[in-house]
């Protein structure tokens, strides 16, 4: 009989990190803890607690392949992922039998997937996207070598539909692929799908595709009264929504949602893993679907409606308070993004704000406390008085 070599058990005989490395981790924890309070410019909700899920970090789980097709690698959370997708299907106005999707590593992957399907359906299509579209879209179009035309935006950040129509008119012989925003990066503007569809109908372009980037507002609009047209029920072919933004997560994540018939055009079977190859990446995070499932179950529709309502209250307060101290702040309808002139360097150095050109913004997420908002407004008032 062959004698088994004596190897240490990595679980019971694990090495201990040296003192210097431990100190570095402690310093990082302190730095991130202090930054969390002043991070008000980017849509990352810090109000979450996934402690009940920490036990699953001991497993080497992997959601490779299509979450709806099964896989030879059974160390996965596909069943939870499917429930997440079906919840988002309900929130985005599409029936479960007509919808397909998967959990991504963030909004960029969701946008890439939508544009990938659009190009597969219309190989010669032209992508139309507004100048206020997220920076990742230009990169995606370069990677995919897809023809594209940038459309002007109005002063609020919403797409200029007249410019869209004129551009499509000039290229009427080419199928249009319209990239719409349900909440632009800097101003939270929404490109209305009813206006876009009217343009397509007037230009007699039945062969068209509409992708919606709803990275942030995709978890706001389902919980407000009478939202503008933005989802599948309004004509979208695919939608990307982030999970670490309004929902909140320590790991970047999101969902790519598409009409099932579109996905079936690119589906391929892979014998090695015993799964359909329908996603962009092969190996995929199996913990983030669990986190999204947990958050969706924990809060439910009523809980998210309350969180969204709280965010609108904070946004309205910040907008009003800033205007009262002489800072011309404003918001788009259905947005919790408060836009104002780019503040002095002292403010930008202390607070984690997003700036673009001569404007900046704060985002009134649930994780931003009332005390934090008051401190920021006090700082803005002092700086405003200095320059008065």
Coordinates of C-alpha atoms in Angstrom, one line a residue:
X1 CA 0.0 0.0 0.0
X2 CA 1.3 3.4 -0.9
X3 CA 2.0 5.6 2.1
X4 CA 0.4 9.0 2.1
X5 CA 3.0 11.8 2.5
X6 CA 2.5 13.9 5.7
X7 CA 1.4 17.3 4.7
X8 CA 0.1 20.0 7.2
X9 CA -3.6 20.7 7.1
X10 CA -3.9 24.3 5.9
X11 CA -7.1 24.8 8.0
X12 CA -5.6 23.6 11.4
X13 CA -2.0 24.5 10.7
X14 CA -2.4 27.9 9.1
X15 CA 0.4 30.4 9.2
X16 CA 0.1 33.6 11.2
X17 CA 0.6 37.0 9.4
X18 CA 3.6 38.9 10.6
X19 CA 3.2 42.0 12.8
X20 CA 4.1 44.5 10.1
X21 CA 1.5 43.1 7.6
X22 CA -1.1 43.0 10.4
X23 CA -0.4 46.7 11.1
X24 CA -0.9 47.6 7.5
X25 CA -4.3 45.9 7.5
X26 CA -5.3 47.8 10.6
X27 CA -4.2 51.1 9.1
X28 CA -6.2 50.3 6.0
X29 CA -9.3 49.6 8.1
X30 CA -8.9 52.9 9.9
X31 CA -8.5 54.8 6.6
X32 CA -11.6 53.3 5.0
X33 CA -13.6 53.9 8.2
X34 CA -12.7 57.6 8.2
X35 CA -13.4 57.9 4.4
X36 CA -16.8 56.3 4.6
X37 CA -18.2 59.2 6.5
X38 CA -17.2 61.8 3.9
X39 CA -17.9 59.7 0.8
X40 CA -21.0 61.5 -0.5
X41 CA -20.2 62.0 -4.1
X42 CA -20.5 58.5 -5.5
X43 CA -23.5 56.2 -5.6
X44 CA -22.3 53.5 -3.2
X45 CA -24.6 52.8 -0.3
X46 CA -22.7 52.0 2.8
X47 CA -25.7 51.0 4.9
X48 CA -25.6 47.2 4.8
X49 CA -24.8 44.2 7.0
X50 CA -24.0 40.9 5.4
X51 CA -22.6 39.2 8.5
X52 CA -25.0 36.2 8.2
X53 CA -23.3 35.4 4.9
X54 CA -19.7 35.5 6.1
X55 CA -19.7 31.7 6.7
X56 CA -20.0 31.1 3.0
X57 CA -16.6 32.6 2.4
X58 CA -15.0 29.3 3.4
X59 CA -16.1 27.7 0.2
X60 CA -14.5 28.0 -3.3
X61 CA -17.8 28.7 -5.0
X62 CA -18.1 29.7 -8.7
X63 CA -21.2 30.6 -10.7
X64 CA -19.6 29.8 -14.1
X65 CA -22.0 29.4 -17.0
X66 CA -25.6 30.2 -17.5
X67 CA -27.5 30.4 -14.2
X68 CA -30.6 28.8 -15.8
X69 CA -28.9 25.9 -17.6
X70 CA -27.1 24.0 -14.8
X71 CA -23.4 23.1 -14.6
X72 CA -21.1 20.2 -13.9
X73 CA -19.5 22.4 -11.3
X74 CA -22.1 22.3 -8.6
X75 CA -20.3 24.4 -6.0
X76 CA -22.4 27.4 -7.0
X77 CA -25.3 29.6 -6.0
X78 CA -27.2 29.5 -9.3
X79 CA -30.5 28.8 -7.6
X80 CA -30.2 32.1 -5.6
X81 CA -29.0 33.9 -8.7
X82 CA -32.1 32.8 -10.6
X83 CA -34.3 34.2 -7.8
X84 CA -32.5 37.5 -8.0
X85 CA -33.1 37.8 -11.7
X86 CA -36.8 37.0 -11.4
X87 CA -37.1 39.7 -8.7
X88 CA -35.5 42.2 -11.1
X89 CA -37.7 41.0 -13.9
X90 CA -40.7 42.0 -11.9
X91 CA -39.2 45.4 -11.0
X92 CA -38.3 46.1 -14.6
X93 CA -41.7 45.3 -16.2
X94 CA -41.1 42.0 -17.9
X95 CA -42.6 38.6 -17.4
X96 CA -40.5 35.8 -16.0
X97 CA -41.0 33.6 -19.1
X98 CA -39.7 36.4 -21.4
X99 CA -36.7 37.5 -19.3
X100 CA -33.2 36.2 -18.9
X101 CA -30.2 37.6 -17.0
X102 CA -27.3 37.0 -14.8
X103 CA -25.4 38.7 -11.9
X104 CA -22.5 40.8 -13.2
X105 CA -19.5 42.4 -11.6
X106 CA -21.0 45.8 -12.1
X107 CA -22.8 48.3 -14.4
X108 CA -20.0 48.3 -17.1
X109 CA -20.3 44.6 -17.7
X110 CA -24.1 44.9 -17.9
X111 CA -23.7 47.7 -20.5
X112 CA -21.2 45.6 -22.4
X113 CA -23.6 42.7 -22.5
X114 CA -26.5 44.7 -23.8
X115 CA -24.3 46.3 -26.6
X116 CA -22.8 42.8 -27.4
X117 CA -26.3 41.4 -28.0
X118 CA -27.3 44.5 -30.0
X119 CA -24.3 44.1 -32.3
X120 CA -25.0 40.3 -32.7
X121 CA -28.5 41.1 -33.8
X122 CA -27.6 44.1 -36.0
X123 CA -23.9 43.6 -37.0
X124 CA -23.9 46.8 -39.1
X125 CA -25.9 48.8 -36.5
X126 CA -24.9 52.3 -35.3
X127 CA -24.9 53.0 -31.5
X128 CA -26.4 56.4 -30.5
X129 CA -25.5 57.6 -27.0
X130 CA -25.6 61.0 -25.4
X131 CA -22.6 63.1 -24.3
X132 CA -23.7 62.5 -20.6
X133 CA -23.4 58.8 -20.9
X134 CA -21.1 57.0 -18.5
X135 CA -17.4 57.0 -19.6
X136 CA -17.3 53.2 -19.9
X137 CA -19.6 53.2 -22.9
X138 CA -17.0 54.8 -25.2
X139 CA -14.5 52.2 -24.0
X140 CA -16.9 49.3 -24.7
X141 CA -17.6 50.6 -28.2
X142 CA -13.9 50.8 -28.9
X143 CA -13.4 47.2 -27.7
X144 CA -16.2 46.0 -29.8
X145 CA -15.3 48.1 -32.8
X146 CA -18.9 49.2 -33.1
X147 CA -19.9 52.3 -35.2
X148 CA -21.3 55.0 -33.0
X149 CA -22.5 58.6 -32.9
X150 CA -22.5 60.8 -29.8
X151 CA -25.8 62.8 -29.4
X152 CA -26.0 66.2 -27.7
X153 CA -27.6 66.5 -24.2
X154 CA -29.7 69.3 -22.8
X155 CA -28.6 71.4 -19.9
X156 CA -30.1 68.9 -17.4
X157 CA -28.2 66.0 -19.0
X158 CA -31.2 64.4 -20.8
X159 CA -30.7 63.3 -24.4
X160 CA -31.5 65.9 -27.1
X161 CA -34.2 63.9 -29.0
X162 CA -34.1 66.3 -32.0
X163 CA -30.4 65.6 -32.5
X164 CA -31.1 61.9 -32.1
X165 CA -33.8 62.1 -34.8
X166 CA -31.6 64.0 -37.2
X167 CA -28.7 61.6 -36.7
X168 CA -30.9 58.6 -37.3
X169 CA -32.5 60.3 -40.3
X170 CA -29.1 60.7 -42.0
X171 CA -28.4 57.0 -41.4
X172 CA -31.8 55.6 -42.0
X173 CA -30.4 52.6 -44.0
X174 CA -28.5 51.4 -40.9
X175 CA -30.3 49.8 -37.8
X176 CA -30.1 52.1 -34.8
X177 CA -28.9 50.9 -31.5
X178 CA -30.0 53.5 -28.9
X179 CA -28.1 53.6 -25.6
X180 CA -30.4 55.3 -23.1
X181 CA -29.7 56.5 -19.6
X182 CA -32.1 56.0 -16.6
X183 CA -30.1 58.3 -14.4
X184 CA -27.0 60.0 -16.0
X185 CA -23.7 59.9 -14.1
X186 CA -23.4 63.5 -13.1
X187 CA -27.0 64.9 -13.0
X188 CA -29.3 61.8 -12.7
X189 CA -31.2 62.7 -15.9
X190 CA -33.5 60.1 -17.5
X191 CA -33.7 59.5 -21.3
X192 CA -37.4 58.8 -21.8
X193 CA -38.1 55.7 -23.8
X194 CA -41.4 57.0 -25.1
X195 CA -39.6 59.9 -26.8
X196 CA -37.0 57.6 -28.2
X197 CA -39.6 55.2 -29.6
X198 CA -41.5 58.2 -31.2
X199 CA -38.3 59.1 -33.0
X200 CA -37.8 55.5 -34.2
X201 CA -41.4 55.4 -35.4
X202 CA -41.2 58.7 -37.3
X203 CA -38.1 57.5 -39.0
X204 CA -39.7 54.2 -39.9
X205 CA -36.9 52.1 -38.3
X206 CA -38.6 48.9 -37.1
X207 CA -35.2 47.2 -36.8
X208 CA -33.9 48.9 -33.7
X209 CA -32.5 48.0 -30.3
X210 CA -32.7 50.0 -27.1
X211 CA -30.3 49.4 -24.2
X212 CA -30.9 51.2 -20.9
X213 CA -28.1 52.0 -18.4
X214 CA -30.1 52.1 -15.1
X215 CA -27.0 51.5 -12.9
X216 CA -28.2 53.7 -10.0
X217 CA -31.8 54.6 -10.7
X218 CA -32.8 51.1 -11.6
X219 CA -33.4 50.6 -7.9
X220 CA -35.1 54.0 -7.4
X221 CA -37.6 54.2 -10.2
X222 CA -39.5 51.0 -9.3
X223 CA -40.4 52.6 -6.0
X224 CA -41.6 56.0 -7.0
X225 CA -45.0 57.1 -8.2
X226 CA -45.5 57.6 -12.0
X227 CA -41.8 57.2 -13.1
X228 CA -40.9 58.2 -16.7
X229 CA -40.8 55.4 -19.2
X230 CA -37.6 53.5 -18.7
X231 CA -37.9 49.7 -18.6
X232 CA -38.9 46.6 -20.6
X233 CA -42.6 47.5 -20.5
X234 CA -41.7 50.8 -22.3
X235 CA -39.6 49.2 -25.0
X236 CA -36.2 48.4 -23.6
X237 CA -34.4 45.3 -25.1
X238 CA -31.8 45.1 -22.3
X239 CA -31.1 46.8 -19.0
X240 CA -28.1 47.1 -16.7
X241 CA -28.5 47.8 -13.0
X242 CA -25.8 47.9 -10.3
X243 CA -26.1 46.1 -7.0
X244 CA -23.5 48.0 -4.9
X245 CA -25.2 51.4 -5.5
X246 CA -28.7 51.8 -4.2
X247 CA -28.9 48.3 -2.6
X248 CA -25.4 48.4 -1.1
X249 CA -22.7 45.7 -1.2
X250 CA -19.0 45.4 -0.1
X251 CA -18.3 43.9 -3.6
X252 CA -19.1 45.6 -6.9
X253 CA -22.0 43.7 -8.6
X254 CA -25.1 44.2 -10.7
X255 CA -27.5 42.5 -13.1
X256 CA -27.7 42.2 -16.9
X257 CA -31.3 41.8 -17.9
X258 CA -32.3 41.0 -21.5
X259 CA -35.2 39.7 -23.5
X260 CA -34.8 35.9 -23.6
X261 CA -35.1 35.7 -27.3
X262 CA -32.1 38.0 -27.7
X263 CA -29.9 35.8 -25.5
X264 CA -30.9 32.7 -27.3
X265 CA -29.1 34.1 -30.5
X266 CA -25.7 33.8 -28.8
X267 CA -26.1 30.7 -26.6
X268 CA -23.5 28.0 -27.0
X269 CA -23.1 24.7 -25.2
X270 CA -19.7 23.9 -23.5
X271 CA -19.1 20.3 -22.7
X272 CA -16.2 20.9 -20.3
X273 CA -18.4 22.7 -17.8
X274 CA -21.7 21.2 -18.8
X275 CA -23.3 24.6 -19.2
X276 CA -24.4 27.1 -21.7
X277 CA -21.9 29.8 -22.5
X278 CA -24.2 32.9 -22.4
X279 CA -22.4 35.3 -20.1
X280 CA -19.4 37.5 -20.9
X281 CA -17.0 36.0 -18.2
X282 CA -16.6 32.3 -17.6
X283 CA -15.9 32.1 -13.9
X284 CA -18.3 34.4 -12.1
X285 CA -18.7 35.6 -8.5
X286 CA -21.0 33.3 -6.5
X287 CA -21.1 35.4 -3.4
X288 CA -22.6 38.6 -4.9
X289 CA -25.8 36.8 -6.1
X290 CA -26.1 35.6 -2.5
X291 CA -25.7 39.2 -1.2
X292 CA -28.3 40.5 -3.6
X293 CA -30.7 37.7 -2.8
X294 CA -30.2 38.4 0.9
X295 CA -30.8 42.2 0.6
X296 CA -33.8 41.8 -1.6
X297 CA -35.4 39.4 0.8
X298 CA -34.4 41.4 3.9
X299 CA -35.9 44.7 2.7
X300 CA -38.6 43.6 0.3
X301 CA -40.5 46.2 -1.8
X302 CA -41.8 48.1 1.2
X303 CA -38.3 48.4 2.7
X304 CA -36.8 49.7 -0.5
X305 CA -39.7 52.1 -0.9
X306 CA -38.8 53.4 2.6
X307 CA -35.1 53.7 1.7
X308 CA -35.8 55.5 -1.5
X309 CA -38.2 57.8 0.3
X310 CA -35.5 58.6 2.9
X311 CA -33.0 59.4 0.1
X312 CA -35.5 61.8 -1.5
X313 CA -36.0 63.6 1.8
X314 CA -32.2 64.0 2.3
X315 CA -31.8 65.2 -1.3
X316 CA -34.5 67.8 -0.9
X317 CA -33.0 68.9 2.4
X318 CA -29.5 69.3 0.9
X319 CA -30.8 71.1 -2.2
X320 CA -32.7 73.6 -0.1
X321 CA -30.0 74.1 2.5
X322 CA -27.3 74.7 -0.1
X323 CA -29.5 77.3 -1.9
X324 CA -30.2 79.0 1.5
X325 CA -26.4 79.7 1.9
X326 CA -26.0 81.0 -1.6
X327 CA -25.0 77.8 -3.4
X328 CA -27.1 77.3 -6.6
X329 CA -28.0 73.6 -6.1
X330 CA -30.6 71.7 -8.2
X331 CA -31.9 68.3 -9.0
X332 CA -33.6 66.5 -11.8
X333 CA -37.0 64.9 -11.2
X334 CA -36.8 61.4 -9.8
X335 CA -33.2 61.9 -8.8
X336 CA -31.4 62.0 -5.4
X337 CA -28.3 63.5 -7.0
X338 CA -27.8 67.2 -5.9
X339 CA -25.8 69.2 -8.4
X340 CA -24.0 72.4 -7.6
X341 CA -21.1 74.5 -8.8
X342 CA -17.7 72.9 -8.3
X343 CA -16.6 73.9 -4.7
X344 CA -13.2 75.2 -3.6
X345 CA -10.2 72.9 -3.3
X346 CA -10.6 72.7 0.5
X347 CA -14.0 71.1 0.1
X348 CA -12.9 68.8 -2.6
X349 CA -9.9 67.7 -0.5
X350 CA -11.9 66.9 2.6
X351 CA -15.0 65.4 1.0
X352 CA -15.2 62.5 -1.5
X353 CA -17.1 64.4 -4.2
X354 CA -17.6 63.7 -7.9
X355 CA -16.7 66.6 -10.1
X356 CA -16.9 67.2 -13.8
X357 CA -15.9 70.5 -15.4
X358 CA -17.5 73.3 -13.4
X359 CA -20.0 71.2 -11.5
X360 CA -20.0 68.7 -8.7
X361 CA -22.6 66.6 -7.0
X362 CA -23.5 64.8 -3.8
X363 CA -25.8 61.7 -3.8
X364 CA -28.2 61.4 -0.9
X365 CA -28.0 57.7 -0.3
X366 CA -29.5 56.0 2.8
X367 CA -25.9 55.5 4.1
X368 CA -25.3 59.2 4.2
X369 CA -26.4 60.4 7.6
X370 CA -28.2 63.6 8.4
X371 CA -25.2 64.7 10.6
X372 CA -22.9 64.2 7.6
X373 CA -25.1 66.3 5.4
X374 CA -25.2 69.1 8.0
X375 CA -21.4 69.0 8.4
X376 CA -21.0 69.3 4.6
X377 CA -23.4 72.2 4.4
X378 CA -21.6 73.9 7.3
X379 CA -18.3 73.5 5.5
X380 CA -19.8 74.9 2.3
X381 CA -21.2 77.9 4.1
X382 CA -17.8 78.7 5.6
X383 CA -16.1 78.5 2.2
X384 CA -18.8 80.6 0.6
X385 CA -18.5 83.3 3.2
X386 CA -14.7 83.4 2.6
X387 CA -15.2 84.2 -1.0
X388 CA -18.2 86.6 -0.6

